[in-house]
Amino acid sequence: QVQLVESGGGLVQPGGSLRLSCAASGSIFSINVMGWYRQYPGKQRELVASITSGGITNYEDSVKDRCTISSDNAKNMVYLQMSSLKPEDTAVYYCNAVGGRDIYWGQGTQVTVSS
């Protein structure tokens, strides 16, 4: 089992920046890919960014110029640095980990972009 705990969400003004953090614990040796998803009310979760255990990253088109995903393997942390935030970035952001056929989710953290 893998446990994921997100932090760093909150209220930010348009154009501002925010860094989300995800702390992983448990059977982390089994993880191949970690990522950040977001979910709008009434919608399915969608991928924002992902990073493999080898450091290969992938971004959703609307955020690729504004977000950076990174990991600190020594601390078992994954981060999502977001900048130039827009009101349409308002959503619940979830940390995700995939290991083999197992998929794990954090509890989510709310990001609200509003003036």
Tab-separated table of C-alpha atoms in Angstrom:
chain	number	residue	atom	x	y	z
A	1	GLN	CA	0.000	0.000	0.000
A	2	VAL	CA	1.015	3.571	-0.704
A	3	GLN	CA	-0.260	6.600	1.155
A	4	LEU	CA	-0.269	10.033	-0.461
A	5	VAL	CA	-0.817	13.305	1.362
A	6	GLU	CA	-1.133	16.565	-0.536
A	7	SER	CA	-0.526	20.045	0.775
A	8	GLY	CA	-0.054	23.542	-0.555
A	9	GLY	CA	-3.457	24.347	-1.977
A	10	GLY	CA	-5.292	27.546	-1.223
A	11	LEU	CA	-6.547	30.814	-2.587
A	12	VAL	CA	-4.367	32.705	-5.020
A	13	GLN	CA	-4.969	35.707	-7.250
A	14	PRO	CA	-4.937	35.392	-11.029
A	15	GLY	CA	-1.381	35.530	-12.279
A	16	GLY	CA	-0.061	34.205	-9.003
A	17	SER	CA	1.929	31.088	-8.202
A	18	LEU	CA	1.453	28.075	-5.992
A	19	ARG	CA	3.424	24.957	-5.193
A	20	LEU	CA	1.634	21.750	-4.372
A	21	SER	CA	3.436	19.045	-2.462
A	22	CYS	CA	2.718	15.338	-2.197
A	23	ALA	CA	4.290	13.163	0.462
A	24	ALA	CA	4.410	9.466	-0.328
A	25	SER	CA	4.824	6.715	2.233
A	26	GLY	CA	4.407	2.967	2.436
A	27	SER	CA	5.446	0.638	-0.377
A	28	ILE	CA	6.934	3.424	-2.455
A	29	PHE	CA	9.472	1.088	-4.040
A	30	SER	CA	6.635	-0.204	-6.204
A	31	ILE	CA	5.816	3.188	-7.734
A	32	ASN	CA	6.626	3.708	-11.402
A	33	VAL	CA	4.841	6.978	-12.107
A	34	MET	CA	3.531	9.816	-9.992
A	35	GLY	CA	1.338	12.605	-11.127
A	36	TRP	CA	-1.050	15.399	-10.408
A	37	TYR	CA	-4.656	15.356	-11.539
A	38	ARG	CA	-7.368	17.931	-11.113
A	39	GLN	CA	-11.092	17.627	-10.924
A	40	TYR	CA	-13.725	20.226	-11.689
A	41	PRO	CA	-17.171	19.913	-10.103
A	42	GLY	CA	-19.192	17.299	-11.916
A	43	LYS	CA	-16.272	16.300	-14.124
A	44	GLN	CA	-13.835	13.422	-14.197
A	45	ARG	CA	-10.306	13.845	-12.982
A	46	GLU	CA	-7.876	14.917	-15.658
A	47	LEU	CA	-4.133	14.648	-15.807
A	48	VAL	CA	-2.172	17.818	-15.180
A	49	ALA	CA	1.359	16.443	-15.117
A	50	SER	CA	3.224	13.233	-14.442
A	51	ILE	CA	6.777	12.121	-13.771
A	52	THR	CA	8.240	8.644	-14.059
A	53	SER	CA	10.719	7.076	-11.694
A	54	GLY	CA	13.306	7.844	-14.362
A	55	GLY	CA	12.417	11.532	-14.404
A	56	ILE	CA	10.461	11.665	-17.653
A	57	THR	CA	7.745	14.281	-17.440
A	58	ASN	CA	4.474	14.798	-19.249
A	59	TYR	CA	2.130	17.774	-19.176
A	60	GLU	CA	-1.390	18.547	-20.225
A	61	ASP	CA	-1.276	21.083	-23.040
A	62	SER	CA	-2.974	23.935	-21.211
A	63	VAL	CA	-0.442	23.900	-18.369
A	64	LYS	CA	2.824	22.853	-19.992
A	65	ASP	CA	4.157	26.413	-20.114
A	66	ARG	CA	2.966	27.248	-16.619
A	67	CYS	CA	3.645	24.163	-14.531
A	68	THR	CA	6.645	22.130	-13.509
A	69	ILE	CA	6.467	18.730	-11.885
A	70	SER	CA	9.446	17.520	-9.919
A	71	SER	CA	10.340	14.857	-7.429
A	72	ASP	CA	12.706	14.483	-4.513
A	73	ASN	CA	13.284	10.777	-4.193
A	74	ALA	CA	15.286	11.150	-0.997
A	75	LYS	CA	12.300	12.775	0.676
A	76	ASN	CA	9.629	10.744	-1.171
A	77	MET	CA	8.051	13.968	-2.353
A	78	VAL	CA	6.521	15.128	-5.600
A	79	TYR	CA	5.848	18.777	-6.316
A	80	LEU	CA	3.789	20.750	-8.776
A	81	GLN	CA	4.933	24.326	-9.241
A	82	MET	CA	2.213	26.360	-10.902
A	83	SER	CA	2.582	29.910	-12.146
A	84	SER	CA	0.523	32.430	-14.117
A	85	LEU	CA	-2.530	30.852	-12.562
A	86	LYS	CA	-5.908	31.451	-14.174
A	87	PRO	CA	-9.435	31.218	-12.770
A	88	GLU	CA	-9.925	28.102	-14.891
A	89	ASP	CA	-7.192	26.399	-12.871
A	90	THR	CA	-9.595	26.380	-9.937
A	91	ALA	CA	-10.160	22.742	-9.031
A	92	VAL	CA	-9.353	20.046	-6.529
A	93	TYR	CA	-5.878	18.732	-7.217
A	94	TYR	CA	-5.038	15.116	-6.484
A	95	CYS	CA	-1.710	13.380	-6.176
A	96	ASN	CA	-1.569	10.041	-7.946
A	97	ALA	CA	0.836	7.119	-7.880
A	98	VAL	CA	0.938	4.062	-10.104
A	99	GLY	CA	2.806	0.885	-9.311
A	100	GLY	CA	2.137	-2.092	-11.554
A	101	ARG	CA	-1.626	-2.525	-11.607
A	102	ASP	CA	-2.109	-0.541	-8.419
A	103	ILE	CA	-3.271	3.057	-8.463
A	104	TYR	CA	-3.245	5.280	-5.414
A	105	TRP	CA	-4.784	8.671	-4.735
A	106	GLY	CA	-4.362	11.350	-2.154
A	107	GLN	CA	-7.275	13.088	-0.501
A	108	GLY	CA	-7.011	16.151	-2.719
A	109	THR	CA	-6.251	19.798	-2.093
A	110	GLN	CA	-8.371	22.719	-3.243
A	111	VAL	CA	-6.818	25.377	-5.452
A	112	THR	CA	-8.888	28.490	-5.977
A	113	VAL	CA	-7.765	31.231	-8.339
A	114	SER	CA	-9.782	34.356	-7.762
A	115	SER	CA	-9.384	38.041	-7.144
